mmCIF file of C-alpha atoms in Angstrom:
data_model
loop_
_atom_site.group_PDB
_atom_site.id
_atom_site.type_symbol
_atom_site.label_atom_id
_atom_site.label_comp_id
_atom_site.label_asym_id
_atom_site.label_seq_id
_atom_site.Cartn_x
_atom_site.Cartn_y
_atom_site.Cartn_z
ATOM 1 C CA MET A 1459 103.964 108.094 212.979
ATOM 2 C CA GLY A 1460 100.684 109.206 211.572
ATOM 3 C CA THR A 1461 99.675 112.839 211.629
ATOM 4 C CA SER A 1462 96.103 113.532 213.057
ATOM 5 C CA ARG A 1463 93.928 115.980 211.106
ATOM 6 C CA SER A 1464 91.934 118.216 213.431
ATOM 7 C CA SER A 1465 89.020 120.249 212.055
ATOM 8 C CA PRO A 1466 89.960 123.943 211.596
ATOM 9 C CA ARG A 1467 88.559 126.180 214.405
ATOM 10 C CA PRO A 1468 86.383 128.908 213.347
ATOM 11 C CA SER A 1469 88.168 132.244 213.572
ATOM 12 C CA ARG A 1470 87.226 134.649 216.393
ATOM 13 C CA GLY A 1471 85.716 137.120 214.041
ATOM 14 C CA ALA A 1472 83.876 134.712 211.822
ATOM 15 C CA PRO A 1473 80.118 135.342 211.821
ATOM 16 C CA GLY A 1474 77.975 132.965 213.816
ATOM 17 C CA ARG A 1475 74.297 132.344 214.284
ATOM 18 C CA GLY A 1476 74.089 134.974 216.944
ATOM 19 C CA SER A 1477 75.466 137.741 214.647
ATOM 20 C CA THR A 1478 72.194 137.827 212.842
ATOM 21 C CA TRP A 1479 70.755 139.661 215.809
ATOM 22 C CA VAL A 1480 73.423 142.334 215.971
ATOM 23 C CA PRO A 1481 71.673 144.682 213.321
ATOM 24 C CA TRP A 1482 68.417 144.401 215.190
ATOM 25 C CA ILE A 1483 70.278 145.322 218.490
ATOM 26 C CA TYR A 1484 71.503 148.573 216.746
ATOM 27 C CA VAL A 1485 68.007 149.417 215.399
ATOM 28 C CA ALA A 1486 66.135 148.469 218.474
ATOM 29 C CA PRO A 1487 66.112 152.044 220.075
ATOM 30 C CA ALA A 1488 64.708 153.510 216.751
ATOM 31 C CA LEU A 1489 62.158 150.832 216.429
ATOM 32 C CA VAL A 1490 60.987 151.590 220.016
ATOM 33 C CA VAL A 1491 60.611 155.128 219.183
ATOM 34 C CA LEU A 1492 58.747 154.379 215.935
ATOM 35 C CA ALA A 1493 56.482 152.014 217.729
ATOM 36 C CA GLY A 1494 55.583 154.846 220.329
ATOM 37 C CA LEU A 1495 55.141 157.407 217.754
ATOM 38 C CA LEU A 1496 53.466 155.389 214.878
ATOM 39 C CA VAL A 1497 52.315 152.016 215.727
ATOM 40 C CA TYR A 1498 50.415 152.865 218.968
ATOM 41 C CA PRO A 1499 48.548 155.859 217.561
ATOM 42 C CA ILE A 1500 47.568 153.899 214.505
ATOM 43 C CA TYR A 1501 46.362 151.076 216.773
ATOM 44 C CA GLN A 1502 44.242 153.514 218.816
ATOM 45 C CA LEU A 1503 42.963 155.070 215.529
ATOM 46 C CA GLY A 1504 41.952 151.698 214.293
ATOM 47 C CA LEU A 1505 40.323 150.690 217.565
ATOM 48 C CA ILE A 1506 38.244 153.815 217.863
ATOM 49 C CA SER A 1507 37.014 153.300 214.238
ATOM 50 C CA PHE A 1508 35.350 150.050 215.494
ATOM 51 C CA LEU A 1509 33.669 151.535 218.406
ATOM 52 C CA GLU A 1510 30.674 153.876 219.198
ATOM 53 C CA TYR A 1511 32.732 156.857 220.365
ATOM 54 C CA THR A 1512 31.113 160.264 220.481
ATOM 55 C CA GLN A 1513 31.026 163.082 223.029
ATOM 56 C CA ALA A 1514 28.570 160.955 225.172
ATOM 57 C CA GLN A 1515 31.265 158.304 225.507
ATOM 58 C CA VAL A 1516 34.037 160.738 226.114
ATOM 59 C CA SER A 1517 32.083 162.399 228.948
ATOM 60 C CA GLY A 1518 31.170 159.085 230.458
ATOM 61 C CA GLY A 1519 27.513 159.531 229.936
ATOM 62 C CA GLU A 1520 26.999 156.476 227.766
ATOM 63 C CA PRO A 1521 29.185 153.221 227.706
ATOM 64 C CA THR A 1522 31.426 152.616 224.734
ATOM 65 C CA THR A 1523 30.064 149.859 222.547
ATOM 66 C CA PHE A 1524 31.628 147.823 219.722
ATOM 67 C CA LYS A 1525 30.204 148.540 216.283
ATOM 68 C CA GLY A 1526 32.594 146.533 214.182
ATOM 69 C CA PHE A 1527 32.420 147.711 210.522
ATOM 70 C CA GLY A 1528 29.384 149.806 211.266
ATOM 71 C CA ASN A 1529 31.367 153.037 211.102
ATOM 72 C CA TYR A 1530 32.887 152.169 207.762
ATOM 73 C CA ALA A 1531 29.395 151.035 206.454
ATOM 74 C CA GLU A 1532 27.891 154.495 207.457
ATOM 75 C CA LEU A 1533 30.754 156.317 205.952
ATOM 76 C CA PHE A 1534 30.696 154.510 202.636
ATOM 77 C CA ARG A 1535 26.818 155.077 202.462
ATOM 78 C CA ASP A 1536 27.613 158.983 202.946
ATOM 79 C CA GLU A 1537 27.250 160.652 199.530
ATOM 80 C CA GLN A 1538 29.364 163.571 200.833
ATOM 81 C CA PHE A 1539 32.262 161.268 201.608
ATOM 82 C CA TRP A 1540 32.539 160.168 198.006
ATOM 83 C CA GLN A 1541 32.360 163.679 196.756
ATOM 84 C CA VAL A 1542 35.115 164.714 199.154
ATOM 85 C CA LEU A 1543 37.188 161.784 198.194
ATOM 86 C CA ALA A 1544 36.782 162.523 194.510
ATOM 87 C CA ALA A 1545 37.683 166.242 195.081
ATOM 88 C CA THR A 1546 40.660 165.113 197.160
ATOM 89 C CA VAL A 1547 41.925 162.869 194.468
ATOM 90 C CA VAL A 1548 41.523 165.430 191.659
ATOM 91 C CA PHE A 1549 43.106 168.282 193.874
ATOM 92 C CA ALA A 1550 46.132 166.029 194.840
ATOM 93 C CA ALA A 1551 46.653 165.085 191.269
ATOM 94 C CA ALA A 1552 46.699 168.615 190.025
ATOM 95 C CA CYS A 1553 49.105 169.719 192.884
ATOM 96 C CA VAL A 1554 51.327 166.785 192.076
ATOM 97 C CA VAL A 1555 51.504 167.477 188.421
ATOM 98 C CA SER A 1556 51.955 171.202 188.924
ATOM 99 C CA THR A 1557 54.718 170.803 191.504
ATOM 100 C CA LEU A 1558 56.630 168.353 189.255
ATOM 101 C CA ALA A 1559 56.328 170.555 186.358
ATOM 102 C CA VAL A 1560 57.472 173.704 188.237
ATOM 103 C CA GLY A 1561 60.179 171.876 190.216
ATOM 104 C CA CYS A 1562 61.708 170.034 187.038
ATOM 105 C CA ALA A 1563 61.547 173.270 184.916
ATOM 106 C CA LEU A 1564 63.455 175.247 187.553
ATOM 107 C CA ALA A 1565 65.927 172.382 188.065
ATOM 108 C CA VAL A 1566 66.759 172.488 184.449
ATOM 109 C CA LEU A 1567 67.032 176.348 184.698
ATOM 110 C CA LEU A 1568 69.553 176.082 187.604
ATOM 111 C CA THR A 1569 71.825 174.191 185.071
ATOM 112 C CA ARG A 1570 71.508 176.941 182.490
ATOM 113 C CA VAL A 1571 72.183 180.074 184.860
ATOM 114 C CA ARG A 1572 75.348 181.438 186.239
ATOM 115 C CA ALA A 1573 76.466 180.869 189.886
ATOM 116 C CA LEU A 1574 75.031 184.078 191.424
ATOM 117 C CA PRO A 1575 71.513 183.832 189.906
ATOM 118 C CA ARG A 1576 71.534 180.032 190.824
ATOM 119 C CA LEU A 1577 72.406 180.785 194.446
ATOM 120 C CA ALA A 1578 69.579 183.500 194.646
ATOM 121 C CA LEU A 1579 67.132 181.117 193.108
ATOM 122 C CA MET A 1580 68.156 178.309 195.519
ATOM 123 C CA LEU A 1581 67.915 180.682 198.638
ATOM 124 C CA ALA A 1582 64.485 181.888 197.527
ATOM 125 C CA ALA A 1583 63.259 178.434 196.993
ATOM 126 C CA LEU A 1584 64.491 177.177 200.223
ATOM 127 C CA GLY A 1585 63.033 180.155 202.035
ATOM 128 C CA ALA A 1586 59.569 179.120 200.590
ATOM 129 C CA TRP A 1587 60.222 175.512 201.634
ATOM 130 C CA ALA A 1588 61.051 176.590 205.186
ATOM 131 C CA THR A 1589 58.015 178.800 205.630
ATOM 132 C CA PRO A 1590 55.481 177.328 207.967
ATOM 133 C CA ALA A 1591 52.226 176.285 206.217
ATOM 134 C CA VAL A 1592 50.026 178.594 208.347
ATOM 135 C CA THR A 1593 52.303 181.545 207.665
ATOM 136 C CA GLY A 1594 52.509 180.819 203.924
ATOM 137 C CA SER A 1595 48.647 180.418 203.615
ATOM 138 C CA THR A 1596 48.085 183.637 205.520
ATOM 139 C CA VAL A 1597 50.547 185.501 203.312
ATOM 140 C CA TRP A 1598 48.891 184.207 200.098
ATOM 141 C CA LEU A 1599 45.390 185.265 201.577
ATOM 142 C CA LEU A 1600 46.755 188.736 201.888
ATOM 143 C CA LEU A 1601 48.142 188.781 198.348
ATOM 144 C CA PHE A 1602 44.846 187.682 196.911
ATOM 145 C CA ASP A 1603 42.756 189.787 199.372
ATOM 146 C CA PRO A 1604 39.649 191.431 197.489
ATOM 147 C CA ASP A 1605 40.082 194.696 199.235
ATOM 148 C CA PHE A 1606 43.838 195.323 199.898
ATOM 149 C CA GLY A 1607 45.607 192.523 197.929
ATOM 150 C CA PRO A 1608 48.053 193.628 195.203
ATOM 151 C CA VAL A 1609 47.133 190.780 192.838
ATOM 152 C CA ASN A 1610 43.597 192.159 192.096
ATOM 153 C CA ARG A 1611 44.963 195.520 191.578
ATOM 154 C CA ILE A 1612 47.600 194.427 189.221
ATOM 155 C CA LEU A 1613 45.098 192.098 187.154
ATOM 156 C CA GLY A 1614 42.265 194.780 187.437
ATOM 157 C CA LEU A 1615 39.948 192.402 189.090
ATOM 158 C CA GLY A 1616 38.494 195.023 191.438
ATOM 159 C CA ASP A 1617 36.997 193.342 194.609
ATOM 160 C CA HIS A 1618 36.973 189.732 193.290
ATOM 161 C CA SER A 1619 37.015 187.216 195.983
ATOM 162 C CA TRP A 1620 39.126 184.233 195.165
ATOM 163 C CA THR A 1621 37.906 182.076 197.981
ATOM 164 C CA TYR A 1622 34.259 182.549 197.206
ATOM 165 C CA GLY A 1623 34.005 180.351 194.063
ATOM 166 C CA ARG A 1624 34.779 176.556 194.502
ATOM 167 C CA PHE A 1625 37.374 176.328 191.532
ATOM 168 C CA SER A 1626 38.940 179.655 192.317
ATOM 169 C CA ALA A 1627 39.493 178.754 195.945
ATOM 170 C CA PHE A 1628 40.936 175.399 195.047
ATOM 171 C CA PHE A 1629 43.192 177.156 192.347
ATOM 172 C CA LEU A 1630 44.372 179.681 194.999
ATOM 173 C CA VAL A 1631 45.303 176.735 197.507
ATOM 174 C CA LEU A 1632 46.964 174.815 194.697
ATOM 175 C CA LEU A 1633 49.211 177.814 194.091
ATOM 176 C CA GLU A 1634 50.209 177.956 197.807
ATOM 177 C CA VAL A 1635 50.801 174.139 197.919
ATOM 178 C CA VAL A 1636 53.008 174.276 194.648
ATOM 179 C CA TRP A 1637 54.861 177.365 196.198
ATOM 180 C CA CYS A 1638 55.894 175.531 199.315
ATOM 181 C CA SER A 1639 56.492 172.019 197.725
ATOM 182 C CA PHE A 1640 58.386 172.762 194.432
ATOM 183 C CA PRO A 1641 61.691 173.378 196.139
ATOM 184 C CA PHE A 1642 62.030 169.779 197.243
ATOM 185 C CA VAL A 1643 61.494 168.654 193.639
ATOM 186 C CA MET A 1644 63.772 171.267 192.158
ATOM 187 C CA VAL A 1645 66.657 170.463 194.552
ATOM 188 C CA THR A 1646 66.348 166.792 194.166
ATOM 189 C CA VAL A 1647 66.040 166.813 190.410
ATOM 190 C CA TYR A 1648 68.872 169.274 190.090
ATOM 191 C CA ALA A 1649 71.112 167.010 192.079
ATOM 192 C CA GLY A 1650 70.247 164.246 189.728
ATOM 193 C CA ILE A 1651 70.843 166.299 186.679
ATOM 194 C CA ARG A 1652 74.349 167.142 188.021
ATOM 195 C CA SER A 1653 75.093 163.452 188.280
ATOM 196 C CA ILE A 1654 74.543 162.830 184.510
ATOM 197 C CA SER A 1655 77.678 162.794 182.422
ATOM 198 C CA THR A 1656 78.111 166.074 180.524
ATOM 199 C CA GLU A 1657 79.449 164.136 177.525
ATOM 200 C CA VAL A 1658 76.197 162.380 176.916
ATOM 201 C CA LEU A 1659 74.354 165.745 176.839
ATOM 202 C CA GLU A 1660 76.928 167.397 174.621
ATOM 203 C CA ALA A 1661 76.727 164.437 172.215
ATOM 204 C CA ALA A 1662 72.995 164.736 171.960
ATOM 205 C CA ALA A 1663 73.275 168.462 171.351
ATOM 206 C CA LEU A 1664 75.994 167.982 168.580
ATOM 207 C CA ASP A 1665 73.585 165.516 166.966
ATOM 208 C CA GLY A 1666 70.980 168.322 166.759
ATOM 209 C CA ALA A 1667 68.667 167.301 169.482
ATOM 210 C CA SER A 1668 66.339 170.157 170.921
ATOM 211 C CA GLN A 1669 66.345 170.725 174.739
ATOM 212 C CA TRP A 1670 62.945 169.078 174.992
ATOM 213 C CA ARG A 1671 64.229 165.951 173.116
ATOM 214 C CA ILE A 1672 67.265 165.894 175.370
ATOM 215 C CA TRP A 1673 65.100 166.118 178.499
ATOM 216 C CA ARG A 1674 62.471 163.414 177.122
ATOM 217 C CA SER A 1675 64.896 160.946 175.684
ATOM 218 C CA ILE A 1676 68.045 161.186 177.722
ATOM 219 C CA MET A 1677 67.475 163.021 181.078
ATOM 220 C CA ALA A 1678 64.171 161.790 182.033
ATOM 221 C CA PRO A 1679 65.010 157.982 181.709
ATOM 222 C CA MET A 1680 68.157 158.520 183.634
ATOM 223 C CA LEU A 1681 66.306 160.492 186.223
ATOM 224 C CA ARG A 1682 63.432 158.005 186.583
ATOM 225 C CA PRO A 1683 64.393 156.704 190.002
ATOM 226 C CA ILE A 1684 64.482 160.294 191.493
ATOM 227 C CA LEU A 1685 61.317 161.127 189.583
ATOM 228 C CA VAL A 1686 59.528 158.078 191.069
ATOM 229 C CA ILE A 1687 60.573 159.250 194.615
ATOM 230 C CA VAL A 1688 59.666 162.818 194.380
ATOM 231 C CA THR A 1689 56.284 161.835 192.649
ATOM 232 C CA ILE A 1690 55.339 159.334 195.382
ATOM 233 C CA GLN A 1691 56.367 161.719 198.223
ATOM 234 C CA SER A 1692 54.352 164.538 196.481
ATOM 235 C CA VAL A 1693 51.295 162.320 196.310
ATOM 236 C CA ILE A 1694 51.511 161.456 199.908
ATOM 237 C CA TRP A 1695 52.091 165.212 200.974
ATOM 238 C CA ASP A 1696 49.309 166.524 198.709
ATOM 239 C CA PHE A 1697 46.850 163.885 199.463
ATOM 240 C CA LYS A 1698 46.801 164.801 203.055
ATOM 241 C CA VAL A 1699 46.892 168.618 202.759
ATOM 242 C CA PHE A 1700 45.047 170.111 205.744
ATOM 243 C CA THR A 1701 46.590 173.448 206.812
ATOM 244 C CA GLN A 1702 46.305 175.182 203.554
ATOM 245 C CA ILE A 1703 42.644 174.309 202.978
ATOM 246 C CA TYR A 1704 41.642 174.914 206.501
ATOM 247 C CA VAL A 1705 43.272 178.408 206.745
ATOM 248 C CA MET A 1706 42.633 179.647 203.151
ATOM 249 C CA THR A 1707 39.097 178.487 202.895
ATOM 250 C CA ASN A 1708 38.036 178.935 206.392
ATOM 251 C CA GLY A 1709 37.531 175.287 207.307
ATOM 252 C CA GLY A 1710 36.521 173.858 203.859
ATOM 253 C CA GLY A 1711 34.777 176.838 202.169
ATOM 254 C CA ILE A 1712 31.181 177.734 201.797
ATOM 255 C CA ALA A 1713 28.914 174.764 202.489
ATOM 256 C CA GLY A 1714 32.035 172.657 202.451
ATOM 257 C CA GLN A 1715 32.626 173.119 198.743
ATOM 258 C CA ASN A 1716 36.396 172.955 199.207
ATOM 259 C CA MET A 1717 36.571 169.947 201.712
ATOM 260 C CA VAL A 1718 39.238 167.396 201.355
ATOM 261 C CA LEU A 1719 39.582 164.244 203.305
ATOM 262 C CA ASN A 1720 41.805 165.528 206.082
ATOM 263 C CA VAL A 1721 39.553 168.597 206.850
ATOM 264 C CA TYR A 1722 36.415 166.269 206.570
ATOM 265 C CA ALA A 1723 37.905 163.920 209.119
ATOM 266 C CA TYR A 1724 38.595 166.898 211.410
ATOM 267 C CA GLN A 1725 35.099 168.251 210.881
ATOM 268 C CA GLN A 1726 33.536 164.862 211.713
ATOM 269 C CA ALA A 1727 35.650 164.307 214.770
ATOM 270 C CA PHE A 1728 35.951 167.667 216.413
ATOM 271 C CA SER A 1729 33.009 169.776 214.928
ATOM 272 C CA SER A 1730 30.439 167.018 215.071
ATOM 273 C CA SER A 1731 32.040 165.022 218.019
ATOM 274 C CA GLN A 1732 31.825 161.745 215.858
ATOM 275 C CA TYR A 1733 35.325 160.554 216.734
ATOM 276 C CA SER A 1734 34.708 157.159 215.532
ATOM 277 C CA LEU A 1735 33.783 158.453 211.985
ATOM 278 C CA GLY A 1736 36.786 160.644 211.892
ATOM 279 C CA SER A 1737 38.976 157.767 212.813
ATOM 280 C CA ALA A 1738 37.391 155.586 210.121
ATOM 281 C CA ILE A 1739 38.209 158.342 207.700
ATOM 282 C CA GLY A 1740 41.805 158.485 208.975
ATOM 283 C CA ILE A 1741 42.142 154.692 208.551
ATOM 284 C CA VAL A 1742 40.740 154.898 204.967
ATOM 285 C CA MET A 1743 43.331 157.647 204.174
ATOM 286 C CA LEU A 1744 46.028 155.427 205.746
ATOM 287 C CA LEU A 1745 45.156 152.477 203.451
ATOM 288 C CA ILE A 1746 45.015 154.565 200.394
ATOM 289 C CA LEU A 1747 48.485 155.939 201.167
ATOM 290 C CA LEU A 1748 49.616 152.548 201.910
ATOM 291 C CA ALA A 1749 48.568 151.272 198.664
ATOM 292 C CA VAL A 1750 50.541 154.307 197.032
ATOM 293 C CA THR A 1751 53.633 153.203 198.932
ATOM 294 C CA LEU A 1752 53.277 149.605 197.784
ATOM 295 C CA VAL A 1753 53.005 150.655 194.143
ATOM 296 C CA TYR A 1754 56.179 152.739 194.879
ATOM 297 C CA LEU A 1755 58.026 149.762 196.185
ATOM 298 C CA ARG A 1756 56.917 147.656 193.331
ATOM 299 C CA LEU A 1757 58.156 150.270 190.823
ATOM 300 C CA LEU A 1758 61.648 150.131 192.710
ATOM 301 C CA ARG A 1759 61.749 146.311 192.299
ATOM 302 C CA ARG A 1760 61.115 146.580 188.648
ATOM 303 C CA GLN A 1761 63.941 149.110 188.276
ATOM 304 C CA GLY A 1762 66.239 146.703 190.177
ATOM 305 C CA GLU A 1763 66.586 148.754 193.247
ATOM 306 C CA GLU A 1764 67.570 147.208 196.511
ATOM 307 C CA LEU A 1765 64.835 147.268 199.149
#
């Protein structure tokens, strides 16, 4: 009597075709929230950038008309836009380099001090990080006030106004941005340093390597993924600085000499009631930051990171 072979039945827990939808079911609520908070506002911003949308259209005095790329053409013909864009790029680059330098230096310092000074430095840094931008900007203005500020008295500068000159005003804002941004870099890099094997560092020290050589040849390559992350995030944060510039330079400085793109978009949209031009500036900023993000993802792929 022959035995019949029956095909084995799939186990009950075996993954089937329908299981590919299970992860999407779990993330669906988050995707809905993100769509409401991000996708729809970006859609509205892009839509307004293609329209003739000023105070006349908002009040209903004139009909809304479609301009296509007319707002972008007008924006790119504006010489002030290119000046503000250049100033924004230079200012953001200076903020990123300064923030990384201060954050990495203090992260290395944390590994060299005892527990109590380390705790005090961490608490002070986290306090600066947690301070709202408006509050921090106001405090820095008081410190550098030409009449009552302690900085001018200590440096013997008399009634020197830091916010009057273009470069001194940018420098003052840069100090505040670095002050409220370096804790993120410091804590992140410090955590990365702690993950490096102490045997490797001790071996390099026994071979006679200086602290700078150890950082450049051993620690920095090992910390490259972390440094890429903090660099890209610092670029995104510093490129769209608004509060510090607006508060500390009173809306962009004298004759707009300290204008950056975010403040320029605000001035166009709300001071001049050119909402379509302000939206176009916002879309340009979005595209620039998207390009930075794509570069970040490409760097991660080169390093073999899972995306």
